Amino acid sequence: MGAGGCMSVSETKPEEKKNPLKRVPCAKPPFTISDIKKAIPPHCFNRSLTRSFSYVIYDLVISFLLYHIATTYFHRLPTPLSSLAWLAYWVVQGCVLTGVWVLAHECGHHAFSDYQWVDDTVGFLLHSALLVPYFSWKYSHRRHHSNTGSLERDEVFVPKPRSKIPWYSKYLNNPPGRMMSLFATLTLGWPLYLAFNVSGRPYDRFACHYSPNSPIYNDRERLQIWLSDVGIITMSLFLYRVAVLKGVSWVICVYGIPLLIVNGFLVLITYLQHTHPSLPHYDGSEWDWLRGALATVDRDYGVLNKLFHNITDTHVVHHLFSTMPHYNAMEATKAARPVLGEYYQLDETPFYVAMWREAKECLFVEAEGEGGGVFWYKNKM
């Protein structure tokens, strides 16, 4: 055993890797990022403007068709069927718009095309339409990718040591408490993170994605934070005008509830990608970029993998090569796995089961071993 309770690669038996809860190695890997890149076919790194736009058009056409069907035909159905039809619309539209959200996220990584201005224009329009401050989130998310797995510098879902968990956590460490916490996280987590940096990295002063003076950003980025706010204000005014013409309930049914589902999915996806009993976190004495990037997990969302453009089941490769377009990530993951070996983590547990399990098992982190720089999730209060 190494520092922080790490098991070296040579100590881990291949057959044990079949257990998704088996801890991944946390010692420095015997390969480099260059070794991984060499194993991936070169064309996987190529971005196609035409192909990327085809996914945007496809998602938007499906979204418009769902809107057209809902607003044209649902009111003609008898009450029970109409209610069921709206429920189906909310879920499906929410999933389709989550795919749109992922494409905008790809623009923020410069993975959409070879042209930065195209990526920023498309990302700004798509994210603003979903009430996301594009540049604000782009920069904070980029810092997350630069500091993944670091207890001191990561930007989102940073686990707390036992000594810093809130006093009320012990009262929520039961099925009703976990259900209430998950509901609050999935419904309020995204707006609270944007507005108040909830679950984010602690700063020495108030941090907010809407404030150009926030400590999240440097001076070169502040003008674009203003631009992000203009996008949000413009979309909000548009929704207000639609509400005046169509009614508030119409806006809520057609746009508001699907947006809640989008927000819930993006929080859930991010949470499950970085919260897992088998994954380590590191303090400054142990952290390095490669080990941090490997401290994430691919998940299986079934048919939703395709709707979400495989951000769910290719997340490890995404952290290693964030400018790679999503449509090449599956091939790249397959090619990289032999190099990554036991450092690659895939958990095919259904996401709704994993959500409950992680909420139960991953309450805080503690260091193990002599070094004390590697931290693992614990749940015993």
C-alpha positions as a Markdown table, in Angstrom:
| # | Residue | x | y | z |
|---|---|---|---|---|
| 1 | Met | 0.0 | 0.0 | 0.0 |
| 2 | Gly | 1.3 | 3.5 | -0.9 |
| 3 | Ala | 0.6 | 7.0 | 0.4 |
| 4 | Gly | -3.0 | 7.7 | 1.4 |
| 5 | Gly | -3.9 | 4.0 | 1.3 |
| 6 | Cys | -3.2 | 3.8 | -2.4 |
| 7 | Met | -3.0 | 0.4 | -4.0 |
| 8 | Ser | -0.3 | 0.2 | -6.7 |
| 9 | Val | -1.1 | -1.2 | -10.1 |
| 10 | Ser | 0.9 | -4.3 | -9.4 |
| 11 | Glu | -1.1 | -4.9 | -6.2 |
| 12 | Thr | -4.5 | -4.8 | -8.0 |
| 13 | Lys | -5.7 | -8.0 | -9.4 |
| 14 | Pro | -7.4 | -7.7 | -12.9 |
| 15 | Glu | -10.4 | -9.8 | -11.9 |
| 16 | Glu | -11.1 | -7.4 | -8.9 |
| 17 | Lys | -11.6 | -4.6 | -11.3 |
| 18 | Lys | -15.0 | -6.0 | -12.3 |
| 19 | Asn | -16.3 | -4.6 | -9.0 |
| 20 | Pro | -17.2 | -0.9 | -9.8 |
| 21 | Leu | -16.8 | -0.1 | -6.1 |
| 22 | Lys | -13.2 | -1.3 | -6.0 |
| 23 | Arg | -10.9 | 1.7 | -5.4 |
| 24 | Val | -8.9 | 2.7 | -8.5 |
| 25 | Pro | -5.1 | 3.1 | -8.1 |
| 26 | Cys | -4.1 | 6.5 | -6.9 |
| 27 | Ala | -0.3 | 6.2 | -7.2 |
| 28 | Lys | 1.3 | 8.1 | -10.1 |
| 29 | Pro | 0.3 | 6.2 | -13.3 |
| 30 | Pro | 3.0 | 4.4 | -15.3 |
| 31 | Phe | 1.8 | 6.3 | -18.5 |
| 32 | Thr | 1.7 | 9.9 | -19.6 |
| 33 | Ile | -0.9 | 11.9 | -21.4 |
| 34 | Ser | 1.2 | 11.5 | -24.5 |
| 35 | Asp | 1.0 | 7.7 | -24.2 |
| 36 | Ile | -2.7 | 8.0 | -24.1 |
| 37 | Lys | -2.9 | 10.3 | -27.0 |
| 38 | Lys | -0.7 | 8.1 | -29.1 |
| 39 | Ala | -3.1 | 5.2 | -28.6 |
| 40 | Ile | -6.1 | 7.2 | -29.9 |
| 41 | Pro | -6.6 | 7.4 | -33.7 |
| 42 | Pro | -5.5 | 10.9 | -34.8 |
| 43 | His | -8.8 | 11.5 | -36.6 |
| 44 | Cys | -10.6 | 11.4 | -33.2 |
| 45 | Phe | -9.1 | 14.9 | -32.5 |
| 46 | Asn | -10.5 | 16.4 | -35.7 |
| 47 | Arg | -13.4 | 18.8 | -35.3 |
| 48 | Ser | -15.9 | 19.1 | -38.2 |
| 49 | Leu | -18.0 | 22.3 | -38.3 |
| 50 | Thr | -20.6 | 20.6 | -40.6 |
| 51 | Arg | -21.0 | 17.5 | -38.4 |
| 52 | Ser | -21.1 | 19.6 | -35.2 |
| 53 | Phe | -23.8 | 21.8 | -36.7 |
| 54 | Ser | -25.8 | 18.7 | -37.8 |
| 55 | Tyr | -26.2 | 17.8 | -34.1 |
| 56 | Val | -27.4 | 21.2 | -33.2 |
| 57 | Ile | -29.9 | 21.3 | -36.1 |
| 58 | Tyr | -31.1 | 17.8 | -35.3 |
| 59 | Asp | -31.7 | 18.6 | -31.6 |
| 60 | Leu | -33.5 | 21.9 | -32.3 |
| 61 | Val | -35.7 | 20.3 | -35.0 |
| 62 | Ile | -36.8 | 17.5 | -32.5 |
| 63 | Ser | -37.4 | 20.2 | -29.8 |
| 64 | Phe | -39.5 | 22.3 | -32.2 |
| 65 | Leu | -41.5 | 19.2 | -33.3 |
| 66 | Leu | -42.2 | 18.4 | -29.6 |
| 67 | Tyr | -43.3 | 22.0 | -29.0 |
| 68 | His | -45.5 | 22.0 | -32.1 |
| 69 | Ile | -47.2 | 18.7 | -31.1 |
| 70 | Ala | -47.8 | 19.9 | -27.5 |
| 71 | Thr | -49.2 | 23.3 | -28.4 |
| 72 | Thr | -51.3 | 22.1 | -31.3 |
| 73 | Tyr | -52.8 | 18.8 | -30.2 |
| 74 | Phe | -52.6 | 18.4 | -26.4 |
| 75 | His | -55.6 | 20.7 | -25.7 |
| 76 | Arg | -57.8 | 18.5 | -27.9 |
| 77 | Leu | -57.2 | 15.4 | -25.7 |
| 78 | Pro | -59.5 | 14.5 | -22.8 |
| 79 | Thr | -58.2 | 15.4 | -19.4 |
| 80 | Pro | -56.5 | 12.2 | -18.3 |
| 81 | Leu | -54.8 | 11.8 | -21.6 |
| 82 | Ser | -53.9 | 15.4 | -21.8 |
| 83 | Ser | -52.1 | 15.3 | -18.5 |
| 84 | Leu | -50.2 | 12.2 | -19.4 |
| 85 | Ala | -49.2 | 13.8 | -22.7 |
| 86 | Trp | -47.9 | 16.9 | -21.0 |
| 87 | Leu | -45.9 | 14.7 | -18.6 |
| 88 | Ala | -44.3 | 12.8 | -21.5 |
| 89 | Tyr | -43.6 | 16.2 | -23.2 |
| 90 | Trp | -41.8 | 17.5 | -20.2 |
| 91 | Val | -39.6 | 14.5 | -19.8 |
| 92 | Val | -38.7 | 14.1 | -23.5 |
| 93 | Gln | -38.3 | 17.8 | -24.1 |
| 94 | Gly | -36.1 | 18.1 | -21.0 |
| 95 | Cys | -33.9 | 15.2 | -22.2 |
| 96 | Val | -33.6 | 16.7 | -25.8 |
| 97 | Leu | -32.7 | 20.2 | -24.4 |
| 98 | Thr | -30.1 | 18.6 | -22.1 |
| 99 | Gly | -28.5 | 17.4 | -25.3 |
| 100 | Val | -28.6 | 21.0 | -26.6 |
| 101 | Trp | -27.0 | 22.1 | -23.3 |
| 102 | Val | -24.2 | 19.6 | -23.8 |
| 103 | Leu | -23.5 | 20.9 | -27.3 |
| 104 | Ala | -23.2 | 24.4 | -25.9 |
| 105 | His | -20.9 | 23.0 | -23.2 |
| 106 | Glu | -18.8 | 21.6 | -26.1 |
| 107 | Cys | -18.6 | 25.0 | -27.6 |
| 108 | Gly | -17.1 | 26.3 | -24.3 |
| 109 | His | -14.4 | 23.7 | -24.6 |
| 110 | His | -13.6 | 24.8 | -28.2 |
| 111 | Ala | -14.6 | 21.2 | -29.3 |
| 112 | Phe | -17.3 | 22.3 | -31.7 |
| 113 | Ser | -15.2 | 23.7 | -34.6 |
| 114 | Asp | -11.8 | 25.0 | -35.5 |
| 115 | Tyr | -13.0 | 28.5 | -35.1 |
| 116 | Gln | -13.2 | 30.0 | -31.6 |
| 117 | Trp | -15.6 | 32.8 | -32.7 |
| 118 | Val | -18.0 | 30.2 | -34.1 |
| 119 | Asp | -17.9 | 28.1 | -30.9 |
| 120 | Asp | -18.5 | 31.2 | -28.7 |
| 121 | Thr | -21.3 | 32.4 | -30.9 |
| 122 | Val | -23.1 | 29.1 | -31.0 |
| 123 | Gly | -22.5 | 28.4 | -27.3 |
| 124 | Phe | -23.6 | 31.9 | -26.3 |
| 125 | Leu | -26.9 | 31.6 | -28.2 |
| 126 | Leu | -27.7 | 28.0 | -27.0 |
| 127 | His | -26.7 | 28.6 | -23.4 |
| 128 | Ser | -28.5 | 31.9 | -23.2 |
| 129 | Ala | -31.7 | 30.3 | -24.5 |
| 130 | Leu | -31.4 | 27.9 | -21.5 |
| 131 | Leu | -30.7 | 30.8 | -19.1 |
| 132 | Val | -27.1 | 29.8 | -18.7 |
| 133 | Pro | -24.4 | 32.6 | -18.5 |
| 134 | Tyr | -22.2 | 31.1 | -21.3 |
| 135 | Phe | -18.9 | 32.9 | -20.7 |
| 136 | Ser | -19.3 | 32.9 | -16.9 |
| 137 | Trp | -19.7 | 29.1 | -16.8 |
| 138 | Lys | -17.2 | 28.5 | -19.6 |
| 139 | Tyr | -14.4 | 30.0 | -17.5 |
| 140 | Ser | -15.3 | 28.4 | -14.2 |
| 141 | His | -15.8 | 25.1 | -15.9 |
| 142 | Arg | -12.4 | 25.4 | -17.6 |
| 143 | Arg | -10.9 | 25.9 | -14.1 |
| 144 | His | -12.7 | 22.7 | -13.0 |
| 145 | His | -11.0 | 20.8 | -15.8 |
| 146 | Ser | -7.6 | 22.3 | -14.8 |
| 147 | Asn | -8.0 | 21.3 | -11.2 |
| 148 | Thr | -10.2 | 18.2 | -11.1 |
| 149 | Gly | -9.8 | 16.1 | -8.0 |
| 150 | Ser | -8.0 | 18.9 | -6.1 |
| 151 | Leu | -9.6 | 19.5 | -2.7 |
| 152 | Glu | -8.2 | 23.1 | -2.7 |
| 153 | Arg | -8.7 | 24.3 | -6.3 |
| 154 | Asp | -11.5 | 22.3 | -8.0 |
| 155 | Glu | -14.5 | 24.3 | -8.8 |
| 156 | Val | -17.6 | 22.1 | -8.3 |
| 157 | Phe | -18.8 | 19.3 | -6.0 |
| 158 | Val | -15.7 | 19.7 | -3.9 |
| 159 | Pro | -16.1 | 17.2 | -1.0 |
| 160 | Lys | -15.6 | 18.4 | 2.5 |
| 161 | Pro | -13.5 | 16.7 | 5.3 |
| 162 | Arg | -15.4 | 15.4 | 8.3 |
| 163 | Ser | -14.5 | 18.4 | 10.3 |
| 164 | Lys | -16.2 | 20.8 | 7.8 |
| 165 | Ile | -19.5 | 19.0 | 7.1 |
| 166 | Pro | -22.5 | 21.1 | 8.3 |
| 167 | Trp | -23.8 | 20.3 | 11.8 |
| 168 | Tyr | -27.2 | 19.3 | 10.4 |
| 169 | Ser | -25.8 | 16.6 | 8.1 |
| 170 | Lys | -26.2 | 13.9 | 10.8 |
| 171 | Tyr | -30.0 | 14.6 | 10.8 |
| 172 | Leu | -30.2 | 14.1 | 7.0 |
| 173 | Asn | -28.2 | 10.8 | 7.1 |
| 174 | Asn | -31.3 | 8.7 | 6.7 |
| 175 | Pro | -33.7 | 7.8 | 3.8 |
| 176 | Pro | -36.1 | 10.7 | 4.3 |
| 177 | Gly | -33.2 | 13.1 | 4.7 |
| 178 | Arg | -31.4 | 11.8 | 1.7 |
| 179 | Met | -34.5 | 12.1 | -0.4 |
| 180 | Met | -35.0 | 15.7 | 0.7 |
| 181 | Ser | -31.4 | 16.5 | 0.0 |
| 182 | Leu | -31.4 | 14.9 | -3.5 |
| 183 | Phe | -34.7 | 16.8 | -4.4 |
| 184 | Ala | -33.2 | 20.1 | -3.3 |
| 185 | Thr | -30.0 | 19.4 | -5.1 |
| 186 | Leu | -31.7 | 18.5 | -8.4 |
| 187 | Thr | -34.2 | 21.4 | -8.4 |
| 188 | Leu | -32.2 | 24.2 | -6.7 |
| 189 | Gly | -28.6 | 23.1 | -7.1 |
| 190 | Trp | -27.9 | 24.7 | -10.5 |
| 191 | Pro | -29.3 | 28.2 | -9.8 |
| 192 | Leu | -27.8 | 28.2 | -6.3 |
| 193 | Tyr | -24.4 | 27.3 | -7.7 |
| 194 | Leu | -24.5 | 30.0 | -10.3 |
| 195 | Ala | -25.8 | 32.7 | -7.9 |
| 196 | Phe | -24.1 | 31.8 | -4.6 |
| 197 | Asn | -21.4 | 29.2 | -5.5 |
| 198 | Val | -23.1 | 26.5 | -3.5 |
| 199 | Ser | -21.1 | 23.2 | -3.6 |
| 200 | Gly | -18.3 | 25.1 | -5.3 |
| 201 | Arg | -14.8 | 26.0 | -4.3 |
| 202 | Pro | -14.5 | 28.3 | -1.3 |
| 203 | Tyr | -13.3 | 31.8 | -2.0 |
| 204 | Asp | -12.2 | 34.5 | 0.3 |
| 205 | Arg | -15.2 | 36.7 | -0.7 |
| 206 | Phe | -18.6 | 36.4 | -2.3 |
| 207 | Ala | -18.5 | 34.4 | -5.5 |
| 208 | Cys | -21.2 | 34.6 | -8.1 |
| 209 | His | -21.3 | 33.6 | -11.8 |
| 210 | Tyr | -23.3 | 36.7 | -12.7 |
| 211 | Ser | -20.9 | 39.2 | -11.1 |
| 212 | Pro | -18.0 | 40.5 | -13.3 |
| 213 | Asn | -16.1 | 41.3 | -10.1 |
| 214 | Ser | -16.4 | 37.8 | -8.8 |
| 215 | Pro | -13.2 | 36.2 | -7.6 |
| 216 | Ile | -13.9 | 33.3 | -10.0 |
| 217 | Tyr | -12.7 | 35.5 | -12.9 |
| 218 | Asn | -9.6 | 37.5 | -13.8 |
| 219 | Asp | -9.5 | 41.0 | -15.3 |
| 220 | Arg | -9.3 | 39.8 | -18.9 |
| 221 | Glu | -12.6 | 37.8 | -18.5 |
| 222 | Arg | -14.8 | 40.4 | -16.8 |
| 223 | Leu | -16.1 | 42.1 | -20.0 |
| 224 | Gln | -17.4 | 38.7 | -21.2 |
| 225 | Ile | -19.1 | 38.1 | -17.9 |
| 226 | Trp | -21.1 | 41.3 | -18.7 |
| 227 | Leu | -22.0 | 39.8 | -22.1 |
| 228 | Ser | -23.2 | 36.6 | -20.4 |
| 229 | Asp | -25.5 | 38.7 | -18.3 |
| 230 | Val | -26.8 | 40.5 | -21.3 |
| 231 | Gly | -27.7 | 37.1 | -22.8 |
| 232 | Ile | -29.6 | 36.1 | -19.7 |
| 233 | Ile | -31.4 | 39.5 | -19.4 |
| 234 | Thr | -32.4 | 39.3 | -23.1 |
| 235 | Met | -33.8 | 35.8 | -22.7 |
| 236 | Ser | -35.6 | 36.7 | -19.5 |
| 237 | Leu | -37.3 | 39.7 | -21.3 |
| 238 | Phe | -38.3 | 37.5 | -24.2 |
| 239 | Leu | -39.9 | 35.0 | -21.7 |
| 240 | Tyr | -41.7 | 37.9 | -20.0 |
| 241 | Arg | -43.1 | 39.1 | -23.3 |
| 242 | Val | -44.3 | 35.6 | -24.1 |
| 243 | Ala | -45.9 | 35.3 | -20.7 |
| 244 | Val | -47.8 | 38.6 | -21.3 |
| 245 | Leu | -49.1 | 37.3 | -24.6 |
| 246 | Lys | -49.7 | 33.6 | -23.7 |
| 247 | Gly | -49.9 | 33.5 | -20.0 |
| 248 | Val | -47.5 | 32.5 | -17.2 |
| 249 | Ser | -48.9 | 28.9 | -17.1 |
| 250 | Trp | -48.3 | 28.5 | -20.8 |
| 251 | Val | -44.6 | 29.5 | -20.4 |
| 252 | Ile | -44.2 | 27.2 | -17.4 |
| 253 | Cys | -45.7 | 24.2 | -19.2 |
| 254 | Val | -43.9 | 24.7 | -22.5 |
| 255 | Tyr | -40.5 | 26.0 | -21.3 |
| 256 | Gly | -40.2 | 26.2 | -17.5 |
| 257 | Ile | -40.8 | 22.5 | -16.5 |
| 258 | Pro | -38.5 | 21.1 | -19.3 |
| 259 | Leu | -35.9 | 23.6 | -18.2 |
| 260 | Leu | -36.1 | 22.3 | -14.6 |
| 261 | Ile | -35.5 | 18.8 | -16.0 |
| 262 | Val | -32.5 | 20.1 | -17.9 |
| 263 | Asn | -31.1 | 21.7 | -14.8 |
| 264 | Gly | -31.7 | 18.5 | -12.8 |
| 265 | Phe | -30.0 | 16.3 | -15.3 |
| 266 | Leu | -26.9 | 18.5 | -15.6 |
| 267 | Val | -26.5 | 18.6 | -11.8 |
| 268 | Leu | -27.0 | 14.8 | -11.6 |
| 269 | Ile | -24.6 | 14.1 | -14.5 |
| 270 | Thr | -21.9 | 16.3 | -13.0 |
| 271 | Tyr | -22.5 | 14.9 | -9.5 |
| 272 | Leu | -22.2 | 11.3 | -10.6 |
| 273 | Gln | -19.2 | 11.9 | -12.8 |
| 274 | His | -17.2 | 13.1 | -9.8 |
| 275 | Thr | -18.8 | 11.4 | -6.8 |
| 276 | His | -18.0 | 7.7 | -6.4 |
| 277 | Pro | -16.7 | 5.5 | -3.6 |
| 278 | Ser | -13.9 | 4.2 | -5.7 |
| 279 | Leu | -12.4 | 7.6 | -6.7 |
| 280 | Pro | -9.7 | 9.5 | -4.7 |
| 281 | His | -9.3 | 13.2 | -4.1 |
| 282 | Tyr | -6.0 | 14.9 | -3.4 |
| 283 | Asp | -4.6 | 17.8 | -1.4 |
| 284 | Gly | -1.7 | 19.9 | -2.6 |
| 285 | Ser | 0.9 | 17.4 | -1.5 |
| 286 | Glu | -0.3 | 14.7 | -3.8 |
| 287 | Trp | -2.4 | 16.3 | -6.6 |
| 288 | Asp | -1.2 | 16.4 | -10.1 |
| 289 | Trp | -3.3 | 17.1 | -13.3 |
| 290 | Leu | -3.2 | 13.6 | -14.7 |
| 291 | Arg | -4.3 | 11.8 | -11.6 |
| 292 | Gly | -6.9 | 14.5 | -11.0 |
| 293 | Ala | -8.3 | 14.0 | -14.6 |
| 294 | Leu | -8.5 | 10.3 | -14.0 |
| 295 | Ala | -10.4 | 10.8 | -10.8 |
| 296 | Thr | -13.7 | 10.7 | -12.6 |
| 297 | Val | -16.0 | 7.9 | -13.8 |
| 298 | Asp | -17.9 | 7.0 | -16.9 |
| 299 | Arg | -21.6 | 6.2 | -16.3 |
| 300 | Asp | -24.3 | 4.3 | -18.3 |
| 301 | Tyr | -27.6 | 6.2 | -18.7 |
| 302 | Gly | -29.0 | 3.7 | -21.2 |
| 303 | Val | -30.8 | 5.3 | -24.2 |
| 304 | Leu | -30.1 | 8.7 | -22.7 |
| 305 | Asn | -26.4 | 8.3 | -23.5 |
| 306 | Lys | -27.2 | 9.2 | -27.1 |
| 307 | Leu | -29.6 | 12.0 | -26.3 |
| 308 | Phe | -26.9 | 13.5 | -24.0 |
| 309 | His | -24.3 | 13.1 | -26.8 |
| 310 | Asn | -22.3 | 10.6 | -24.7 |
| 311 | Ile | -21.1 | 13.1 | -22.2 |
| 312 | Thr | -22.2 | 10.5 | -19.6 |
| 313 | Asp | -20.2 | 7.4 | -20.8 |
| 314 | Thr | -17.1 | 9.1 | -22.2 |
| 315 | His | -16.3 | 11.5 | -19.4 |
| 316 | Val | -12.9 | 10.2 | -18.6 |
| 317 | Val | -11.6 | 10.9 | -22.1 |
| 318 | His | -13.4 | 14.2 | -22.0 |
| 319 | His | -11.3 | 15.2 | -19.0 |
| 320 | Leu | -8.1 | 14.0 | -20.7 |
| 321 | Phe | -8.8 | 15.7 | -24.0 |
| 322 | Ser | -11.6 | 18.3 | -23.6 |
| 323 | Thr | -11.3 | 19.8 | -27.1 |
| 324 | Met | -12.2 | 16.4 | -28.7 |
| 325 | Pro | -15.7 | 16.5 | -30.2 |
| 326 | His | -18.2 | 14.2 | -28.6 |
| 327 | Tyr | -18.9 | 12.2 | -31.8 |
| 328 | Asn | -15.3 | 10.8 | -31.6 |
| 329 | Ala | -15.2 | 10.2 | -27.8 |
| 330 | Met | -16.6 | 6.7 | -27.9 |
| 331 | Glu | -13.9 | 5.5 | -30.3 |
| 332 | Ala | -11.3 | 7.3 | -28.3 |
| 333 | Thr | -12.4 | 5.8 | -25.1 |
| 334 | Lys | -12.2 | 2.3 | -26.5 |
| 335 | Ala | -8.7 | 3.0 | -27.8 |
| 336 | Ala | -7.5 | 4.6 | -24.5 |
| 337 | Arg | -8.8 | 1.9 | -22.1 |
| 338 | Pro | -5.9 | -0.6 | -22.7 |
| 339 | Val | -3.4 | 2.2 | -21.8 |
| 340 | Leu | -5.4 | 3.4 | -18.8 |
| 341 | Gly | -5.9 | -0.1 | -17.5 |
| 342 | Glu | -7.1 | -0.1 | -13.8 |
| 343 | Tyr | -7.0 | 3.7 | -13.8 |
| 344 | Tyr | -10.1 | 3.7 | -16.0 |
| 345 | Gln | -13.4 | 3.5 | -14.1 |
| 346 | Leu | -16.7 | 2.6 | -15.6 |
| 347 | Asp | -19.8 | 2.0 | -13.5 |
| 348 | Glu | -22.8 | 0.6 | -15.3 |
| 349 | Thr | -25.1 | 0.8 | -12.2 |
| 350 | Pro | -28.4 | 2.5 | -13.4 |
| 351 | Phe | -28.0 | 6.2 | -12.7 |
| 352 | Tyr | -31.1 | 6.3 | -10.4 |
| 353 | Val | -29.7 | 3.5 | -8.3 |
| 354 | Ala | -26.2 | 5.1 | -8.3 |
| 355 | Met | -27.7 | 8.5 | -7.3 |
| 356 | Trp | -29.2 | 7.0 | -4.1 |
| 357 | Arg | -26.1 | 4.9 | -3.3 |
| 358 | Glu | -23.7 | 7.9 | -3.7 |
| 359 | Ala | -25.9 | 10.1 | -1.6 |
| 360 | Lys | -25.6 | 7.4 | 1.1 |
| 361 | Glu | -22.0 | 6.4 | 0.8 |
| 362 | Cys | -20.2 | 9.7 | -0.2 |
| 363 | Leu | -20.8 | 12.1 | 2.7 |
| 364 | Phe | -17.3 | 13.4 | 3.4 |
| 365 | Val | -13.6 | 12.6 | 2.7 |
| 366 | Glu | -10.8 | 11.4 | 4.9 |
| 367 | Ala | -7.1 | 10.8 | 4.4 |
| 368 | Glu | -5.7 | 7.3 | 4.8 |
| 369 | Gly | -2.1 | 6.0 | 5.1 |
| 370 | Glu | 1.1 | 7.7 | 6.2 |
| 371 | Gly | 1.2 | 10.4 | 3.5 |
| 372 | Gly | -2.2 | 11.8 | 4.3 |
| 373 | Gly | -2.5 | 13.5 | 0.9 |
| 374 | Val | -5.0 | 11.1 | -0.7 |
| 375 | Phe | -8.6 | 11.3 | 0.5 |
| 376 | Trp | -11.5 | 8.8 | 0.1 |
| 377 | Tyr | -15.2 | 9.1 | 0.6 |
| 378 | Lys | -16.6 | 7.9 | 3.9 |
| 379 | Asn | -20.2 | 7.8 | 5.3 |
| 380 | Lys | -19.8 | 6.9 | 9.0 |
| 381 | Met | -20.7 | 10.1 | 10.9 |
